[in-house]
Coordinates of C-alpha atoms and ligand atoms in Angstrom, one line a residue:
X1 CA 104.4 102.6 66.3
X2 CA 102.2 103.2 69.0
X3 CA 103.2 101.8 72.8
X4 CA 101.8 101.9 76.1
X5 CA 102.9 104.7 78.8
X6 CA 101.6 105.2 82.0
X7 CA 101.4 108.8 82.9
X8 CA 100.2 108.6 86.4
X9 CA 97.6 107.0 88.6
X10 CA 95.2 105.0 86.5
X11 CA 96.1 107.2 83.4
X12 CA 97.1 104.5 80.5
X13 CA 97.9 105.8 77.0
X14 CA 98.2 103.8 73.9
X15 CA 100.0 106.6 72.0
X16 CA 103.1 107.3 69.9
X17 CA 106.8 105.7 70.7
X18 CA 109.9 105.7 69.0
X19 CA 110.3 102.4 66.8
X20 CA 112.8 99.9 68.5
X21 CA 116.1 99.7 67.0
X22 CA 118.9 97.4 67.4
X23 CA 121.2 99.4 69.9
X24 CA 123.9 97.0 70.6
X25 CA 124.9 93.8 68.3
X26 CA 123.4 91.5 70.9
X27 CA 120.2 92.9 70.6
X28 CA 117.3 91.2 68.8
X29 CA 113.7 93.0 67.7
X30 CA 110.9 91.1 67.9
X31 CA 107.2 91.4 66.6
X32 CA 104.5 90.9 69.2
X33 CA 102.4 88.0 68.9
X34 CA 100.6 88.6 72.3
X35 CA 101.3 90.5 75.4
X36 CA 99.5 91.0 78.7
X37 CA 98.9 92.9 81.8
X38 CA 100.9 91.6 84.9
X39 CA 99.5 92.0 88.6
X40 CA 102.7 93.7 89.2
X41 CA 102.1 96.2 86.7
X42 CA 99.0 97.3 89.3
X43 CA 101.4 98.6 91.7
X44 CA 102.5 101.9 89.6
X45 CA 98.9 101.9 88.1
X46 CA 98.1 102.5 91.4
X47 CA 100.4 104.7 92.3
X48 CA 103.2 102.9 94.0
X49 CA 106.3 103.2 92.6
X50 CA 105.6 106.1 89.8
X51 CA 108.4 108.5 88.4
X52 CA 107.1 112.0 87.7
X53 CA 107.8 111.0 83.3
X54 CA 105.4 108.4 82.1
X55 CA 106.9 105.2 81.9
X56 CA 106.6 102.5 79.1
X57 CA 104.9 99.8 80.3
X58 CA 104.9 95.6 79.6
X59 CA 107.3 92.9 80.4
X60 CA 105.7 89.4 79.5
X61 CA 106.0 88.9 75.5
X62 CA 106.2 86.5 72.9
X63 CA 106.6 87.0 69.1
X64 CA 108.6 86.5 65.9
X65 CA 112.2 87.7 65.7
X66 CA 112.1 90.6 63.3
X67 CA 115.8 91.5 63.2
X68 CA 119.1 90.4 65.0
X69 CA 122.3 92.1 66.0
X70 CA 125.5 90.8 64.3
X71 CA 126.7 89.0 67.4
X72 CA 123.3 87.1 68.2
X73 CA 124.5 83.6 67.0
X74 CA 121.6 81.5 68.3
X75 CA 118.5 83.0 66.9
X76 CA 117.1 83.9 63.2
X77 CA 114.4 86.0 61.7
X78 CA 110.9 84.2 61.7
X79 CA 111.4 82.2 65.1
X80 CA 108.8 82.6 67.4
X81 CA 110.0 83.3 70.5
X82 CA 109.4 83.7 74.2
X83 CA 111.6 85.2 77.0
X84 CA 111.7 86.5 80.7
X85 CA 111.0 90.0 82.0
X86 CA 114.5 90.3 83.1
X87 CA 117.1 90.0 79.6
X88 CA 120.0 87.8 80.8
X89 CA 123.4 86.9 79.3
X90 CA 122.4 83.3 80.8
X91 CA 126.6 82.8 81.1
X92 CA 127.9 84.4 84.0
X93 CA 128.5 82.7 87.8
X94 CA 124.8 83.9 88.8
X95 CA 123.3 82.5 85.7
X96 CA 125.2 79.1 85.9
X97 CA 123.5 78.9 89.7
X98 CA 120.1 79.3 87.9
X99 CA 119.6 82.8 88.9
X100 CA 119.1 84.5 85.9
X101 CA 116.9 87.5 86.8
X102 CA 119.7 88.2 89.0
X103 CA 122.7 88.0 86.1
X104 CA 125.3 90.7 86.6
X105 CA 124.1 91.7 83.5
X106 CA 120.4 91.9 83.9
X107 CA 117.8 94.3 81.9
X108 CA 114.6 94.8 83.0
X109 CA 112.5 94.4 79.9
X110 CA 109.7 96.5 81.3
X111 CA 112.4 99.8 80.5
X112 CA 111.6 98.9 77.2
X113 CA 107.8 98.3 77.3
X114 CA 106.4 95.1 75.9
X115 CA 102.6 96.2 75.5
X116 CA 103.7 97.4 72.2
X117 CA 103.8 96.0 68.9
X118 CA 107.4 95.7 68.5
X119 CA 110.1 95.1 71.4
X120 CA 113.9 95.0 71.3
X121 CA 115.3 92.8 73.7
X122 CA 118.8 92.9 74.8
X123 CA 121.4 89.8 75.2
X124 CA 119.1 88.0 73.2
X125 CA 120.8 84.6 72.9
X126 CA 120.7 84.7 76.5
X127 CA 117.1 85.6 77.1
X128 CA 115.1 84.1 74.2
X129 CA 114.1 80.8 73.9
X130 CA 112.9 79.9 70.3
X131 CA 110.3 77.0 69.6
X132 CA 110.9 74.1 67.0
X133 CA 108.4 75.8 64.6
X134 CA 105.8 78.8 65.0
X135 CA 102.8 77.7 67.2
X136 CA 99.1 77.9 66.2
X137 CA 97.5 80.5 67.6
X138 CA 95.4 78.2 70.0
X139 CA 98.6 77.9 71.8
X140 CA 99.7 81.8 72.2
X141 CA 98.0 81.9 75.6
X142 CA 100.0 79.2 77.1
X143 CA 102.9 80.3 75.6
X144 CA 102.6 83.9 76.7
X145 CA 102.1 82.7 80.2
X146 CA 105.3 80.7 80.5
X147 CA 107.0 84.8 79.9
X148 CA 106.2 85.4 83.4
X149 CA 102.9 84.2 85.4
X150 CA 103.5 80.3 84.8
X151 CA 107.5 80.7 85.4
X152 CA 107.1 82.7 88.3
X153 CA 104.4 80.6 89.9
X154 CA 106.6 77.4 89.2
X155 CA 109.6 79.3 90.6
X156 CA 107.2 79.7 93.8
X157 CA 106.6 76.2 93.8
X158 CA 110.1 75.5 93.5
X159 CA 111.4 77.6 96.0
X160 CA 109.0 76.5 98.4
X161 CA 110.4 72.8 97.7
X162 CA 107.1 71.6 96.6
X163 CA 107.5 67.8 96.3
X164 CA 105.3 64.6 95.8
X165 CA 103.2 63.7 98.4
X166 CA 103.2 67.4 100.5
X167 CA 100.7 69.4 101.5
X168 CA 100.6 72.9 99.8
X169 CA 99.1 76.4 100.5
X170 CA 98.6 78.9 97.8
X171 CA 98.4 82.8 99.4
X172 CA 97.4 84.9 96.6
X173 CA 94.8 84.1 94.0
X174 CA 95.9 86.6 90.9
X175 CA 97.3 84.9 88.1
X176 CA 100.8 83.7 89.6
X177 CA 99.1 82.4 92.4
X178 CA 96.6 80.3 90.3
X179 CA 99.7 78.7 88.4
X180 CA 101.3 78.0 91.7
X181 CA 98.5 75.4 91.9
X182 CA 99.3 74.1 89.0
X183 CA 103.0 74.0 89.6
X184 CA 102.3 72.2 92.4
X185 CA 100.1 69.6 90.9
X186 CA 102.6 68.9 88.2
X187 CA 105.3 68.6 90.9
X188 CA 103.6 65.9 92.7
X189 CA 101.9 67.9 95.7
X190 CA 99.0 65.6 97.5
X191 CA 97.3 68.4 99.1
X192 CA 96.8 72.0 97.4
X193 CA 94.9 74.7 99.3
X194 CA 94.1 77.8 97.5
X195 CA 93.2 80.7 100.1
X196 CA 90.6 82.6 98.0
X197 CA 87.3 84.4 98.6
X198 CA 86.4 84.9 94.9
X199 CA 84.1 82.5 93.3
X200 CA 85.7 82.7 89.4
X201 CA 89.2 82.4 90.8
X202 CA 88.2 79.3 93.3
X203 CA 86.9 77.5 90.5
X204 CA 90.0 77.9 88.2
X205 CA 92.2 76.8 91.2
X206 CA 90.1 74.0 91.3
X207 CA 90.5 73.0 87.7
X208 CA 94.2 73.2 88.0
X209 CA 94.4 71.0 90.9
X210 CA 93.5 72.8 94.1
X211 CA 92.3 70.0 96.7
X212 CA 90.5 72.4 98.9
X213 CA 89.5 76.5 99.1
X214 CA 90.1 78.5 102.3
X215 CA 88.3 81.8 102.2
X216 CA 89.4 82.9 105.8
X217 CA 92.1 85.4 105.8
X218 CA 95.0 86.5 108.1
X219 CA 95.1 84.7 111.5
X220 CA 91.6 83.1 111.0
X221 CA 93.2 81.7 107.3
X222 CA 96.4 80.4 109.4
X223 CA 94.0 78.7 112.0
X224 CA 91.8 77.0 109.2
X225 CA 95.5 76.0 108.0
X226 CA 96.6 74.4 111.1
X227 CA 93.2 72.6 111.7
X228 CA 93.5 70.7 108.0
X229 CA 97.3 69.9 108.7
X230 CA 96.9 68.4 112.0
X231 CA 97.9 71.6 113.5
X232 CA 101.4 71.8 112.4
X233 CA 100.9 74.0 109.1
X234 CA 102.1 72.8 105.4
X235 CA 105.1 71.8 104.3
X236 CA 105.2 74.4 101.2
X237 CA 103.3 77.7 100.9
X238 CA 103.5 79.8 98.0
X239 CA 103.4 83.6 98.8
X240 CA 102.1 85.7 95.9
X241 CA 100.7 88.9 96.8
X242 CA 103.5 91.0 98.4
X243 CA 102.0 92.7 101.3
X244 CA 102.6 92.3 105.3
X245 CA 99.6 90.4 105.9
X246 CA 100.0 88.0 102.6
X247 CA 103.8 87.4 104.0
X248 CA 102.9 86.8 107.9
X249 CA 99.8 84.6 106.8
X250 CA 102.5 82.5 104.5
X251 CA 105.0 82.4 107.2
X252 CA 102.4 81.1 109.9
X253 CA 101.0 78.8 107.7
X254 CA 104.2 76.7 107.2
X255 CA 105.3 74.2 109.8
X256 CA 108.4 74.0 111.4
X257 CA 111.2 72.9 109.0
X258 CA 109.0 73.9 106.2
X259 CA 109.6 76.2 103.0
X260 CA 107.8 79.7 102.1
X261 CA 108.2 80.7 98.3
X262 CA 107.5 84.4 98.1
X263 CA 106.8 86.1 94.8
X264 CA 104.7 88.5 95.1
X265 CA 106.8 92.0 94.7
X266 CA 107.4 93.1 98.3
X267 CA 105.7 96.1 99.2
X268 CA 106.1 97.4 103.0
X269 CA 107.0 93.9 104.1
X270 CA 108.8 94.1 107.6
X271 CA 109.7 91.0 108.8
X272 CA 109.6 90.3 112.9
X273 CA 113.0 88.8 113.6
X274 CA 112.1 87.0 116.6
X275 CA 109.1 85.6 114.9
X276 CA 110.7 84.4 112.1
X277 CA 113.4 83.0 114.4
X278 CA 111.6 81.0 116.2
X279 CA 109.3 79.9 113.0
X280 CA 112.3 77.4 111.7
X281 CA 110.9 78.1 108.2
X282 CA 112.8 78.3 105.1
X283 CA 112.3 81.9 103.2
X284 CA 113.1 81.9 99.8
X285 CA 111.9 84.0 96.8
X286 CA 112.4 87.3 95.0
X287 CA 112.4 87.8 90.9
X288 CA 111.8 84.6 89.5
X289 CA 114.3 83.3 87.1
X290 CA 111.9 82.3 84.8
X291 CA 115.0 81.6 81.7
X292 CA 115.9 78.6 83.9
X293 CA 112.4 77.2 83.7
X294 CA 111.4 78.5 80.2
X295 CA 112.7 75.2 77.9
X296 CA 110.8 72.8 80.3
X297 CA 107.6 75.0 80.4
X298 CA 107.5 75.7 76.8
X299 CA 107.8 71.8 76.2
X300 CA 105.1 71.4 78.5
X301 CA 102.8 73.9 76.6
X302 CA 103.4 72.3 72.9
X303 CA 102.9 69.0 74.4
X304 CA 99.7 69.9 75.5
X305 CA 100.1 68.6 78.7
X306 CA 99.2 72.0 80.8
X307 CA 97.4 74.8 79.9
X308 CA 98.3 78.0 81.8
X309 CA 96.5 80.6 79.1
X310 CA 93.4 79.6 81.0
X311 CA 94.5 82.5 83.4
X312 CA 93.8 85.0 80.4
X313 CA 89.8 85.6 81.0
X314 CA 89.8 88.6 79.0
X315 CA 91.1 89.5 75.4
X316 CA 91.4 92.8 74.2
X317 CA 92.9 94.6 71.0
X318 CA 96.3 96.0 72.2
X319 CA 95.2 99.6 71.7
X320 CA 92.7 99.2 74.5
X321 CA 95.3 98.3 76.7
X322 CA 93.9 100.9 79.5
X323 CA 90.8 98.9 79.4
X324 CA 92.8 96.0 80.2
X325 CA 94.3 97.8 83.3
X326 CA 90.7 99.1 84.4
X327 CA 89.2 95.6 84.4
X328 CA 92.2 93.9 86.3
X329 CA 92.4 96.7 88.9
X330 CA 88.4 96.3 89.4
X331 CA 89.3 92.6 89.6
X332 CA 86.5 92.0 87.0
X333 CA 89.2 90.3 85.0
X334 CA 92.0 88.0 86.2
X335 CA 94.2 88.7 83.5
X336 CA 94.1 90.7 80.3
X337 CA 95.8 89.2 76.9
X338 CA 96.3 91.6 74.4
X339 CA 96.9 91.4 71.0
X340 CA 98.5 93.8 68.1
Ligands
ZN401 ZN1 124.4 86.4 84.0

């Protein structure tokens, strides 16, 4: 088959790769229905975290089970499945506590490379969630979104302790931040403030349930949030970028006793201990345990109660994956869906 490899900064190629095979009896092979480019793929694309070898890319996926290992009990070929970016056994103590992305046996799907027509999924029983029937094509973008961006936005809102009647701020207007807005709305937040200076993203945030947009950033942004919350700051803040500036903007926008849910992959963030100490703010985040939320999120999509697939504003054939990266890097696209 052909698959996506990153050779170096801004050098994505779609080229021959070995067909995936069952390597362990708990594996499944799936035929990709749709995959996509993640905001976090842009870190290595822009030259961060690169190795000197070409690396397979892609960790968001949904598709049809082609083949299962002999120990897989809960799946059968022909089922439509969605999984998360970490494979997990879903049986260990950490999984039982709902932190499947930190499973004692977690395996990164990115190492397999989901931007490809076929994918090996380790620990298939624990990782994959099957739908009752094969869904229509129209639902594919939203089902694909549950695999990472929606699951991550949902975790961020949950980690930020979003509750009915609360005020929520979202730092980061990428797909995860936008779906953090959708999640906060679903969880009953009263006021949802999106920090964004990008017109198309502002519009989508409003569609997902944002009640206000703040265009200022850094200290000015924090001052605006304070002004809008009686000088106190928000109850719940979602951080979906991962830089020093965005993390401090999130912490400083939160009232004492409030919660920050941070899901932007941390790059060069160093927290000032004394400021964090006196902030009195709860900090919780990390790689979202998407598997915890998948059954609920898939159900919401199948019942058409939410439409997270709206974050995909570009669809390309999989072999044009390099253009998908370019469009997202240049912020011409919010998120690119790829069809084999
Ligand atoms: Zn586990």
